[in-house]
Structures are given as C-alpha cells and as structure tokens.
PDB file of C-alpha atoms in Angstrom:
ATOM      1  CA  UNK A 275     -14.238   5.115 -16.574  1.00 63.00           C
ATOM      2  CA  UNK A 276     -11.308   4.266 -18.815  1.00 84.00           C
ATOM      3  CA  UNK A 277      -9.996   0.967 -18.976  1.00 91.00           C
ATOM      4  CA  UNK A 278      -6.517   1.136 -16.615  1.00 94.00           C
ATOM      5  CA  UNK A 279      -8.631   2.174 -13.420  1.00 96.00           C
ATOM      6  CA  UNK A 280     -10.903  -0.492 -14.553  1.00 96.00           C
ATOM      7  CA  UNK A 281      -8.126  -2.952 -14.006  1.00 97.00           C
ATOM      8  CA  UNK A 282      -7.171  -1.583 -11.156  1.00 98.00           C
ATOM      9  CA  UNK A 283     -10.503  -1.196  -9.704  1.00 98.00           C
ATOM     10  CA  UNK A 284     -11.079  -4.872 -10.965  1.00 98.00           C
ATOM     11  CA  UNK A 285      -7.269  -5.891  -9.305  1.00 98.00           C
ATOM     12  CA  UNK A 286      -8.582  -3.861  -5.711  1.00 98.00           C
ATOM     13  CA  UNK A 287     -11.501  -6.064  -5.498  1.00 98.00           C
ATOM     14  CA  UNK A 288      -9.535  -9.230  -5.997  1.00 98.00           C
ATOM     15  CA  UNK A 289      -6.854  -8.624  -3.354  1.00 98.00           C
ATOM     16  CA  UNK A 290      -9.495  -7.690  -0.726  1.00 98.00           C
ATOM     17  CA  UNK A 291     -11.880 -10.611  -1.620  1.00 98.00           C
ATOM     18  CA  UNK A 292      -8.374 -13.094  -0.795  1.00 98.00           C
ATOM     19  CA  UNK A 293      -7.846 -11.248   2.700  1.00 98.00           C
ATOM     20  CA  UNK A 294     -11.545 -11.329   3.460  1.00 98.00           C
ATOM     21  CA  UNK A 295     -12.075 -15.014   3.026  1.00 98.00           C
ATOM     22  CA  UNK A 296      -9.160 -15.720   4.927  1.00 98.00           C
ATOM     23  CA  UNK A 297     -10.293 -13.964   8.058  1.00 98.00           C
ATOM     24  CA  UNK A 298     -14.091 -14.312   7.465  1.00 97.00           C
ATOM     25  CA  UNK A 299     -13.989 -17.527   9.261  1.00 96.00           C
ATOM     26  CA  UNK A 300     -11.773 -16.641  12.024  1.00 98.00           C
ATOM     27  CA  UNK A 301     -13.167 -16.852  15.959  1.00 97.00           C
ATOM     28  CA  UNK A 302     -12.955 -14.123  18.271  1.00 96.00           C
ATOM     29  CA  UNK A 303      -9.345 -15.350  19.651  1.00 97.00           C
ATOM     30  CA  UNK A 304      -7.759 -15.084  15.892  1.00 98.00           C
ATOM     31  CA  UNK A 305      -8.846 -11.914  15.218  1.00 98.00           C
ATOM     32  CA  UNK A 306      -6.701 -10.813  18.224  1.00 98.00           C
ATOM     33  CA  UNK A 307      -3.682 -12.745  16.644  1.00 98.00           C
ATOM     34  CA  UNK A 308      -0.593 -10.181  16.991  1.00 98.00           C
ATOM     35  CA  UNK A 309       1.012  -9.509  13.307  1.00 97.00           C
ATOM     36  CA  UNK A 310       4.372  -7.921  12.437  1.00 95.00           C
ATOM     37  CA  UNK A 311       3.240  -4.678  12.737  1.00 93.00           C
ATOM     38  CA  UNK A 312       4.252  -3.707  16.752  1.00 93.00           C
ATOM     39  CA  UNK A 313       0.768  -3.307  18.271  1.00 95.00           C
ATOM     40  CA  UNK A 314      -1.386  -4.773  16.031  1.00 97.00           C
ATOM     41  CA  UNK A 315      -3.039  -7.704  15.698  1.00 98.00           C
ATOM     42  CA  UNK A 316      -5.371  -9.085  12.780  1.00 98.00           C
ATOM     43  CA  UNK A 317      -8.087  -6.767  13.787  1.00 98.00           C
ATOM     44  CA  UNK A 318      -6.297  -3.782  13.864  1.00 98.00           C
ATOM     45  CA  UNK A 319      -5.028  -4.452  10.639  1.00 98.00           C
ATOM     46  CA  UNK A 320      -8.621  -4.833   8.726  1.00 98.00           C
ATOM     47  CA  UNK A 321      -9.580  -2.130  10.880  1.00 98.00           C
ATOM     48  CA  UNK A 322      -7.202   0.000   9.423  1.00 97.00           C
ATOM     49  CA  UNK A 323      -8.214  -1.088   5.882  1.00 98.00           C
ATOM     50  CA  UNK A 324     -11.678  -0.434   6.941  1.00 98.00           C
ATOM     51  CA  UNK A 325     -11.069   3.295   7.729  1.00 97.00           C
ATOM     52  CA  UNK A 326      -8.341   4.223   5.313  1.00 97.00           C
ATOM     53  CA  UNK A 327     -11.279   3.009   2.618  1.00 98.00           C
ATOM     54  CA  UNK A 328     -13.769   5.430   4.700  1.00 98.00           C
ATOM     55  CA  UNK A 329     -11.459   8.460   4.401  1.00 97.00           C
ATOM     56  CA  UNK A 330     -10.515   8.102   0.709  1.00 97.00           C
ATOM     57  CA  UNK A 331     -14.601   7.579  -0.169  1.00 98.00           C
ATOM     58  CA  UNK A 332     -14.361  11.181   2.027  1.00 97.00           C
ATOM     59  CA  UNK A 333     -11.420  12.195   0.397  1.00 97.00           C
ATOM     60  CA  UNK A 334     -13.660  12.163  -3.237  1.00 97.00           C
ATOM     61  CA  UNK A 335     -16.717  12.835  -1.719  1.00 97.00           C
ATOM     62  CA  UNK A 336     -17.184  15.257   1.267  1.00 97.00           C
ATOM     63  CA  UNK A 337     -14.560  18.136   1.775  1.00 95.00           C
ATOM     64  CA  UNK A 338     -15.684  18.921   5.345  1.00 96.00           C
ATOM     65  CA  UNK A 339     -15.730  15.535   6.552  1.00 96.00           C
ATOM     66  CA  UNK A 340     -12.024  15.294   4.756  1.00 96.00           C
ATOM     67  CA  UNK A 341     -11.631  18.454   6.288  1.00 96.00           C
ATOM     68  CA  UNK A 342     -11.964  16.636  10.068  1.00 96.00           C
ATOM     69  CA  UNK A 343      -9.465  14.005   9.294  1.00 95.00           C
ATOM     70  CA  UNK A 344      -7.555  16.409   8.098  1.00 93.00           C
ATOM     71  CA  UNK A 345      -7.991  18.196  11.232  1.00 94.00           C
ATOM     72  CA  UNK A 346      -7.404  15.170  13.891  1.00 92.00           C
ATOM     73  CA  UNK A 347      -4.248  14.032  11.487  1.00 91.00           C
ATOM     74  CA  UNK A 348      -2.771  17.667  12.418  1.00 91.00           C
ATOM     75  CA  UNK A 349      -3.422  17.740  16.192  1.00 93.00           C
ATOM     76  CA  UNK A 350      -1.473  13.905  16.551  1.00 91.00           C
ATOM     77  CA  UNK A 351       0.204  13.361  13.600  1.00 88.00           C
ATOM     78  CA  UNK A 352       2.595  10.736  14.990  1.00 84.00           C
ATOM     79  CA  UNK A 353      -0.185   8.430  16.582  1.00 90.00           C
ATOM     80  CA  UNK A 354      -3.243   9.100  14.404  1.00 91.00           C
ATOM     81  CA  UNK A 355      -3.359   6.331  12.522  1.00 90.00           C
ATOM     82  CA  UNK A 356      -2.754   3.978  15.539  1.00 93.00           C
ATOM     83  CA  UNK A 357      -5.251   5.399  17.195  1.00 94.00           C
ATOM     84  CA  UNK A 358      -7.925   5.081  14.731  1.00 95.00           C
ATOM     85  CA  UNK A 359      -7.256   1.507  13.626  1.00 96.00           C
ATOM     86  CA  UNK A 360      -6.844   0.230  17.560  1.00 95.00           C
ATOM     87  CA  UNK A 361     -10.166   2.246  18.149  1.00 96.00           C
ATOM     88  CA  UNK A 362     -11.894   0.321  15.397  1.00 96.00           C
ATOM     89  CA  UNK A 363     -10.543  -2.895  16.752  1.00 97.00           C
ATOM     90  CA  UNK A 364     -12.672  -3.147  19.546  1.00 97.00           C
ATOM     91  CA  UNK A 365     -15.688  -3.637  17.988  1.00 97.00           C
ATOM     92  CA  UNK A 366     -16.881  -7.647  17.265  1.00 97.00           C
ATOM     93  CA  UNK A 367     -15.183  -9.064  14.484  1.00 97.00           C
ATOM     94  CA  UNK A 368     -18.108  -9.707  12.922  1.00 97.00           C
ATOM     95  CA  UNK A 369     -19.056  -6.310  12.846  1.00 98.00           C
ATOM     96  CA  UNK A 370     -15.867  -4.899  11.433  1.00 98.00           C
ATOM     97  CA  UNK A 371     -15.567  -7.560   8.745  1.00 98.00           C
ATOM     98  CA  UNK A 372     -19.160  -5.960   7.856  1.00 98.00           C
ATOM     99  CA  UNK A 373     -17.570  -2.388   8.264  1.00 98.00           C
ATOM    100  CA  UNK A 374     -14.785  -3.092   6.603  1.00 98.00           C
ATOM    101  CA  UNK A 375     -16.669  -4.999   3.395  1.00 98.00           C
ATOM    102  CA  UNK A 376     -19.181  -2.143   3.363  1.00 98.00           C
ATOM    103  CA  UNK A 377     -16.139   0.764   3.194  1.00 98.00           C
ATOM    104  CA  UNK A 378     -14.330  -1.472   0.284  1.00 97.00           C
ATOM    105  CA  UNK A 379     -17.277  -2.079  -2.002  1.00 97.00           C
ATOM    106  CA  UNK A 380     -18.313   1.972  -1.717  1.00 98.00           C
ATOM    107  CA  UNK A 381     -14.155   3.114  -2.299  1.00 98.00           C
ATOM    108  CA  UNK A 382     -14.753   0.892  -5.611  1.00 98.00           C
ATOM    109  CA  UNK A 383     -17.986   2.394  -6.580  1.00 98.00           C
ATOM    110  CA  UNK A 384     -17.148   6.270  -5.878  1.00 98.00           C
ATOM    111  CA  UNK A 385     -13.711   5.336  -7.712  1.00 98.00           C
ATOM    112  CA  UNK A 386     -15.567   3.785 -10.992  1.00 97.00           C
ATOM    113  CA  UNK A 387     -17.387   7.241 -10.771  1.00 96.00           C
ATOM    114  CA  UNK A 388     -15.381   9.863 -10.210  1.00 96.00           C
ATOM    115  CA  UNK A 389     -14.089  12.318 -13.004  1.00 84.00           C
ATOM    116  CA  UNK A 390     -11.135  13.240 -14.156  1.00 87.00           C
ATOM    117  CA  UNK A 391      -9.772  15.775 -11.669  1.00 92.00           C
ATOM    118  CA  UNK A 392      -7.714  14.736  -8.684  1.00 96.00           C
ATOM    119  CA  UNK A 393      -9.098  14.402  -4.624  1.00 96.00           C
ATOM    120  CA  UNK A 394      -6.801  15.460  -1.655  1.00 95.00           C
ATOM    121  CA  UNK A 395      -5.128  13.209  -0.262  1.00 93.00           C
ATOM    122  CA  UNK A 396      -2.433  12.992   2.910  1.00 89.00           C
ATOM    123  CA  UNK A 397       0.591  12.853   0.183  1.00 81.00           C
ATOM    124  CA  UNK A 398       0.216  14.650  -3.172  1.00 86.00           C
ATOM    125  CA  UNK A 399      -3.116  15.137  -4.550  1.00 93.00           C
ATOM    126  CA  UNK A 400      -4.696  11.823  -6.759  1.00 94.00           C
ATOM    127  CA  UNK A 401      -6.577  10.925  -9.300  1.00 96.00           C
ATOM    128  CA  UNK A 402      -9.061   7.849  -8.848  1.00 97.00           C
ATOM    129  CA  UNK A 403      -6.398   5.871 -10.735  1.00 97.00           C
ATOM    130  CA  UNK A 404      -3.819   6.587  -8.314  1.00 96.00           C
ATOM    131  CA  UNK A 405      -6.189   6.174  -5.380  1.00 97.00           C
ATOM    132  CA  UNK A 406      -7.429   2.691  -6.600  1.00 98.00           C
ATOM    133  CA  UNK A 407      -3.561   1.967  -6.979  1.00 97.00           C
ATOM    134  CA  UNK A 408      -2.704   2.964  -3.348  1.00 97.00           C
ATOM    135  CA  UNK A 409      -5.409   1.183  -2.181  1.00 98.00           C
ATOM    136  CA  UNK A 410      -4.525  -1.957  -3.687  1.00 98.00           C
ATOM    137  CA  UNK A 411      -0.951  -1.749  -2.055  1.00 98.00           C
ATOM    138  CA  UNK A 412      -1.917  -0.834   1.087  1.00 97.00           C
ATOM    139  CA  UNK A 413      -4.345  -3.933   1.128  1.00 98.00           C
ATOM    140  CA  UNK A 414      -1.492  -6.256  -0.543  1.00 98.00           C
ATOM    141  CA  UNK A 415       0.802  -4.804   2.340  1.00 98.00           C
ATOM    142  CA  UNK A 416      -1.835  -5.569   5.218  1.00 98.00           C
ATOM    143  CA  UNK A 417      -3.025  -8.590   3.686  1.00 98.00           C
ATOM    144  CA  UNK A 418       0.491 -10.201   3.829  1.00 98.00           C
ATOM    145  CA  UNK A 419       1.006  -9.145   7.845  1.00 98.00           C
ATOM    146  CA  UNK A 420      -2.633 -11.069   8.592  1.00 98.00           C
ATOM    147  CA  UNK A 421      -1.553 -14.007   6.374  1.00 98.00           C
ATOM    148  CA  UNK A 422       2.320 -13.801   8.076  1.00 98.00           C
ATOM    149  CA  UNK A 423       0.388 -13.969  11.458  1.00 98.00           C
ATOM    150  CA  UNK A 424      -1.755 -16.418  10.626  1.00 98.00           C
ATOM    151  CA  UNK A 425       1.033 -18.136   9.377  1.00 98.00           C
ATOM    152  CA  UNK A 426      -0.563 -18.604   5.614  1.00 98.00           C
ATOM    153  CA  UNK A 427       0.903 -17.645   2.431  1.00 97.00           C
ATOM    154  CA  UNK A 428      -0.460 -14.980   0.189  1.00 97.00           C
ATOM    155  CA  UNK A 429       0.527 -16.077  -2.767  1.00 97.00           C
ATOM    156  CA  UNK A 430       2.583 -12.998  -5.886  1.00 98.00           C
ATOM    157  CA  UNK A 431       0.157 -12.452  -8.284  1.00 98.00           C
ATOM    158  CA  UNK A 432       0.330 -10.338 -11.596  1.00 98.00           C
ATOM    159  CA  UNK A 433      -1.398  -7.981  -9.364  1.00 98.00           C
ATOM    160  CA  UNK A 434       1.728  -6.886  -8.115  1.00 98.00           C
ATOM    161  CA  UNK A 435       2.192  -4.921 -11.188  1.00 98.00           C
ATOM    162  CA  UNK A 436       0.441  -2.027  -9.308  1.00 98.00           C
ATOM    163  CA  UNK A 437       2.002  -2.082  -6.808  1.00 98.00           C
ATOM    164  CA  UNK A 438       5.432  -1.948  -8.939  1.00 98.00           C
ATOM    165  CA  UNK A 439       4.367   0.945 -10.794  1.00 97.00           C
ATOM    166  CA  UNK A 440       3.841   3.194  -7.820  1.00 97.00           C
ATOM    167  CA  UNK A 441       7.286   1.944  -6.150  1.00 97.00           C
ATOM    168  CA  UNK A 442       8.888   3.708  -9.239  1.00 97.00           C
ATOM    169  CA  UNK A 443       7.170   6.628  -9.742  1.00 96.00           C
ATOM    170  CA  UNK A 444       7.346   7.023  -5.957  1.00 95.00           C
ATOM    171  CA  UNK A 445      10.924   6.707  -5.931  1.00 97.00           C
ATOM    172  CA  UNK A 446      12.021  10.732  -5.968  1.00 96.00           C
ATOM    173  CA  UNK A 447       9.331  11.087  -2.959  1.00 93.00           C
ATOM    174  CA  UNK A 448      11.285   8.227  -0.820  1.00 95.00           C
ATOM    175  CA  UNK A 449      14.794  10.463  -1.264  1.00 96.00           C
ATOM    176  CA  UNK A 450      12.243  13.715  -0.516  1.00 94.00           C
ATOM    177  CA  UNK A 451      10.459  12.273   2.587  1.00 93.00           C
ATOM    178  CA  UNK A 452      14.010  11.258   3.910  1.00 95.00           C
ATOM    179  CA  UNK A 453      15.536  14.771   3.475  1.00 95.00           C
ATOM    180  CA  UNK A 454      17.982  13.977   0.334  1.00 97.00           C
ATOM    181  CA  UNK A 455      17.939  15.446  -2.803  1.00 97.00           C
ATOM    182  CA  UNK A 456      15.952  12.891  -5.411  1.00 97.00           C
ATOM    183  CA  UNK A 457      18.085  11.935  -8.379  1.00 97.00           C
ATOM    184  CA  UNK A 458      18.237  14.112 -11.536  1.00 95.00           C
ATOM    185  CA  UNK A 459      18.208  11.432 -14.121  1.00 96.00           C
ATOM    186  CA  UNK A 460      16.055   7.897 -14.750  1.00 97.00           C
ATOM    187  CA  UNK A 461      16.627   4.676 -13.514  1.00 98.00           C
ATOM    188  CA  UNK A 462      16.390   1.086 -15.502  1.00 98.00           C
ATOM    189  CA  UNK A 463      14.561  -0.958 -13.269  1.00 98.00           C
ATOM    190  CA  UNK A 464      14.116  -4.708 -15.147  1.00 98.00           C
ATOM    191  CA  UNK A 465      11.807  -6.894 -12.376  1.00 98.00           C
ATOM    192  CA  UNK A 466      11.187 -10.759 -12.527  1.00 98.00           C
ATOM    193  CA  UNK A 467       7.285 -11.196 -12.197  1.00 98.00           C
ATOM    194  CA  UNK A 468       5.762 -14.113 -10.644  1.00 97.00           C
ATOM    195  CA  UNK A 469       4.769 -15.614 -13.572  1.00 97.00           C
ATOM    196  CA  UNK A 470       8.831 -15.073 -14.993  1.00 97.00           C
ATOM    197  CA  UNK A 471       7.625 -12.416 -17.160  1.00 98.00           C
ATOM    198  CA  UNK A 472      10.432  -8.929 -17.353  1.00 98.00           C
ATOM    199  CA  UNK A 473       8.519  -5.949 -16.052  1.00 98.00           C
ATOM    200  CA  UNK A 474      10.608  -3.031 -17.171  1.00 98.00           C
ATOM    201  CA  UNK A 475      10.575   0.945 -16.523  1.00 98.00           C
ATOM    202  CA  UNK A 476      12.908   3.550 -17.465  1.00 97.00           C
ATOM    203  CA  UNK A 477      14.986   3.827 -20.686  1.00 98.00           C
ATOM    204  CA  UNK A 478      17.078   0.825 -21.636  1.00 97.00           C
ATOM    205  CA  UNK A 479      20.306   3.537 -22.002  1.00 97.00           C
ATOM    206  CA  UNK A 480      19.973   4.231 -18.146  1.00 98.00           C
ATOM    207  CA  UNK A 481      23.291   5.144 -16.434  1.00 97.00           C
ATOM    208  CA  UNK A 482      21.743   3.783 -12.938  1.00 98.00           C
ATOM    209  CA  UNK A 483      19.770   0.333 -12.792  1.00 98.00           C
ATOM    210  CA  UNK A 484      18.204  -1.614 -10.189  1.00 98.00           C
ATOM    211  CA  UNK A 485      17.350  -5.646 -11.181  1.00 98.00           C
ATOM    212  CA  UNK A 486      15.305  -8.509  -9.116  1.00 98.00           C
ATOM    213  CA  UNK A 487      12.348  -9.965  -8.253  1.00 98.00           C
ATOM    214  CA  UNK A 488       8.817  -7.610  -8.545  1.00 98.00           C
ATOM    215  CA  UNK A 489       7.947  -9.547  -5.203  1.00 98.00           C
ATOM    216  CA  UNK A 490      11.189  -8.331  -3.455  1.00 98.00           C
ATOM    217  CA  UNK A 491      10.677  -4.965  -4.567  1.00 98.00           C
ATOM    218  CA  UNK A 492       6.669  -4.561  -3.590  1.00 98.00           C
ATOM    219  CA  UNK A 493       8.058  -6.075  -0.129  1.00 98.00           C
ATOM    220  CA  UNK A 494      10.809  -3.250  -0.055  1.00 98.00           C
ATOM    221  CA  UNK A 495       8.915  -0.472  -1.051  1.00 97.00           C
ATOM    222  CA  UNK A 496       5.995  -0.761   1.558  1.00 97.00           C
ATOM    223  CA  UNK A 497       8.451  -1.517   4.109  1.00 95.00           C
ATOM    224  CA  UNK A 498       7.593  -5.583   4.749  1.00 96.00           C
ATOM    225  CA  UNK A 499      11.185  -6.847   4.247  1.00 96.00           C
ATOM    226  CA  UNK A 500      14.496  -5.562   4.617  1.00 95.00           C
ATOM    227  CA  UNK A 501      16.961  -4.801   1.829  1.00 96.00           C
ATOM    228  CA  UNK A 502      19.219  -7.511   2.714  1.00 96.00           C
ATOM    229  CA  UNK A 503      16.654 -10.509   2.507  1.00 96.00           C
ATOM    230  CA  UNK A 504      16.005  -9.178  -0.767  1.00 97.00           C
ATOM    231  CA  UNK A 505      17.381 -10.435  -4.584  1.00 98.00           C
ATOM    232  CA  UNK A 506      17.292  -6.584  -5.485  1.00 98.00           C
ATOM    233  CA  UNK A 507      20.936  -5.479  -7.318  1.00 98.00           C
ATOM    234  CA  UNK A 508      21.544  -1.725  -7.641  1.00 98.00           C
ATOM    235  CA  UNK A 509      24.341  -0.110  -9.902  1.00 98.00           C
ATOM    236  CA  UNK A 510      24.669   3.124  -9.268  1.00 98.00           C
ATOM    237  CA  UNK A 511      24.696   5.543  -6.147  1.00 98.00           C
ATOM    238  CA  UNK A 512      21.202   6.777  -6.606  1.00 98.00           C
ATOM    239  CA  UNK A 513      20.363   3.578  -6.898  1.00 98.00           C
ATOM    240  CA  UNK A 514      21.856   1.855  -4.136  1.00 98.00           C
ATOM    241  CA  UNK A 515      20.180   4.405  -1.950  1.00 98.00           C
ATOM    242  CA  UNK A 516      17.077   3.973  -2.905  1.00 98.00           C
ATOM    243  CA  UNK A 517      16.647   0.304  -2.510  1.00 98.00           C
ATOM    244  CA  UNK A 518      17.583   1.648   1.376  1.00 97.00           C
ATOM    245  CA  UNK A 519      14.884   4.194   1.604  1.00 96.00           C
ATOM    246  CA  UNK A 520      12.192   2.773  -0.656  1.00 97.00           C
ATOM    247  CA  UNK A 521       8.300   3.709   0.507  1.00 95.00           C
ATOM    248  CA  UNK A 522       5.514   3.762  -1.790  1.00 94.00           C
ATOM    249  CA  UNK A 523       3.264   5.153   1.030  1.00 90.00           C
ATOM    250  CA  UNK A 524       2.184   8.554   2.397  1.00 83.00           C
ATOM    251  CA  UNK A 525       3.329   9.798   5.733  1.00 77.00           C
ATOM    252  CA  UNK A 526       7.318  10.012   7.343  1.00 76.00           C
ATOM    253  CA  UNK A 527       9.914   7.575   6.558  1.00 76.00           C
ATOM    254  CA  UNK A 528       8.770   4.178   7.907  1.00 66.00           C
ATOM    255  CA  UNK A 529      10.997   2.185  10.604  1.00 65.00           C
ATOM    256  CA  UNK A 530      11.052  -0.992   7.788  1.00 64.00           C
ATOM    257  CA  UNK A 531      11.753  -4.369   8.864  1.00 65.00           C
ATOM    258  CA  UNK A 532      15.050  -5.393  10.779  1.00 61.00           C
ATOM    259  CA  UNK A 533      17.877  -6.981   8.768  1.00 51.00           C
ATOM    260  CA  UNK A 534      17.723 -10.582   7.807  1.00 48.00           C
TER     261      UNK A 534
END
C-alpha cells in the first residue's frame, strides 16, 4: 500500500469515527431527525453511508454482486439511491450504527489491500486511492447534513485536502455531466485552508483562476452550499461557470442548495 492511500485510508477512518460518536449516543427519536437533504433524516443518511461502503467493498471484490447493483441502478436510476438508503433506515438504530461500522472498517481493509488496477465504479473506473478519496467526501458531505440537523458543528479540518483535490480534477466532469463542453486549458485555483495555509493547483501562469476558502469550495463542489454564500472569486468564463456547476460526485447534475 503506498503511502498517499495510506493517508487517505488513515483521513477515511477519522471522518467516520467524528460522525459515529456523534450519533452513537442518539435515542430512537434523533435518529429520525430530518436533515437538509429532502427526505432524509439522520438515519437515512448513515444508512446511505452504510451501503455506499457495502457496494464499493463489492465494487473491488465481487463482480456479480456489483453486477446486481449495477443491475437495480439501471431499472430506477432516478430513485435508486433513495430507495436503498430509506430501506436501510428502518432497521433499529442500533443495528445500523453496527451495519454501518461493520461496512466502514471492511471498505478500509479491502482498500489497504487491493492492487494497483482500478474497480468499476458508477462514474469512471477507480483506483483504491480514488475510492478511499470519494469515500471520504461523501462521508464529510453526510457527516455535515447529520451535524446541520443536529444542529452541531463539524468542525474544517486539513482533511479537507481530499476532498479539494477531487473538486479539481473533477472539474471537466461537472461541465460534462451538465452537457457543456469542459474547458481546454488549466485553471489556478489558490484555496485558504483551515489552518490559513495556501492550497494551490494548476500552473501559477493560468489565464483562468478561481480564489477562496478550501471550506467554501468542498461545500460547493458536493452541492451543501450555494455559490452565493460562498467567498469563492472566479476570473475567467470557464471559471465563473464552474463555481455554478461544481460536483465532485457520481450520478446527474445535483439540484444544490438554494441561494443565500
């Protein structure tokens, strides 16, 4: 296992152990506590975690159980993932927390082993890099609506770095998935971290440039904030559009949060 997916890996872990010990102790009315996301509540949300986890361990693992997902995903691709996360819901909290734990700690361990080649995946193909890195956002992202609706605050991390990372080098799939054509040349993206470090990408010379806070843009890019209650500046008109179609995650253009 080389040493960035060890990080990762490593960074995964940590951002699920801060969601699990926030909802560990919760009673059976909390976990029903509606979050941002229309239809869900905190259950739905872990549930989700909880089977995304499942699929990618299938994903690496087991072609023709990724084969059935595959399978289900085609015959409702609009409602899918609602469906399984609500169905997964309705079991006893205590039980999915156990689910969901179990799922996490076996997507870490089939990650620190796989090889080099890449697994299938409902976006482009990944390597267990990229897979721990999705992960982690996806559990940042649903961490933050269970702490929102809880009404505690997750607090920016350097963790957030990941999450960064794949919000650039998703940023030609955001223009694809919305039907444009993705820019030709790079962007200089220069992002305050939470500890006031400058996390930069792209070549210094770049004609286009976006500039703000690494929080703002990990909110913007999995769709938890809208552009306008963020401190994101674009130059350019690549740019500009992409801080309005952002989305580091697989699947359709996401409905994003309403304007501030």
């Amino acid at each position: 296992m080389n040493d960035v997916l060890t990080t990762v890996l490593t960074d995964l872990t940590a951002e699920g152990d801060v969601l699990e010990a926030l909802v560990a102790d919760l009673d059976a009315e909390a976990w029903r506590t509606p979050t941002p996301a229309p239809g869900w509540d905190v259950a739905s949300q872990v549930s989700h975690l909880a089977w995304t986890d499942e699929v990618a361990v299938l994903a690496a693992t087991d072609k023709d159980g990724w084969d059935a997902v595959v399978l289900r995903a085609l015959a409702d691709p609009a409602g899918f993932v609602d469906t399984e996360a609500l169905a997964g819901a309705e079991a006893d909290p205590a039980e999915l927390l156990v689910r969901w734990r179990a799922a996490r700690w076996s997507l870490v361990s089939t990650l620190a082993a796989y090889g080099a080649g890449k697994m299938p995946w409902f976006g482009p193909p990944m390597s267990a890099t990229s897979m721990a890195t999705a992960r982690l956002m996806e559990t940042w992202a649903h961490s933050l609506d269970v702490h929102e609706a809880l009404g505690a605050e997750l607090a920016a991390t350097g963790r957030l770095r990941h999450i960064t990372h794949l919000a650039v080098r998703t940023r030609d799939f955001a223009f694809i998935t919305n039907s444009l054509p993705a820019p030709t040349e790079p962007f200089r993206i220069d992002l305050v971290a939470p500890d006031d470090d400058v996390w930069t990408f792209g070549p210094e010379d770049a004609a286009q440039t976006v500039t703000g806070s690494a929080l703002d843009l990990c909110l913007l890019a999995t769709q938890r904030t809208h552009r306008s209650a963020t401190d994101l500046n674009a130059s350019g008109p690549d740019a500009d559009r992409w801080l309005d179609i952002a989305q580091c995650f697989a699947g359709p253009p996401g409905a994003g949060r309403g304007a501030a």
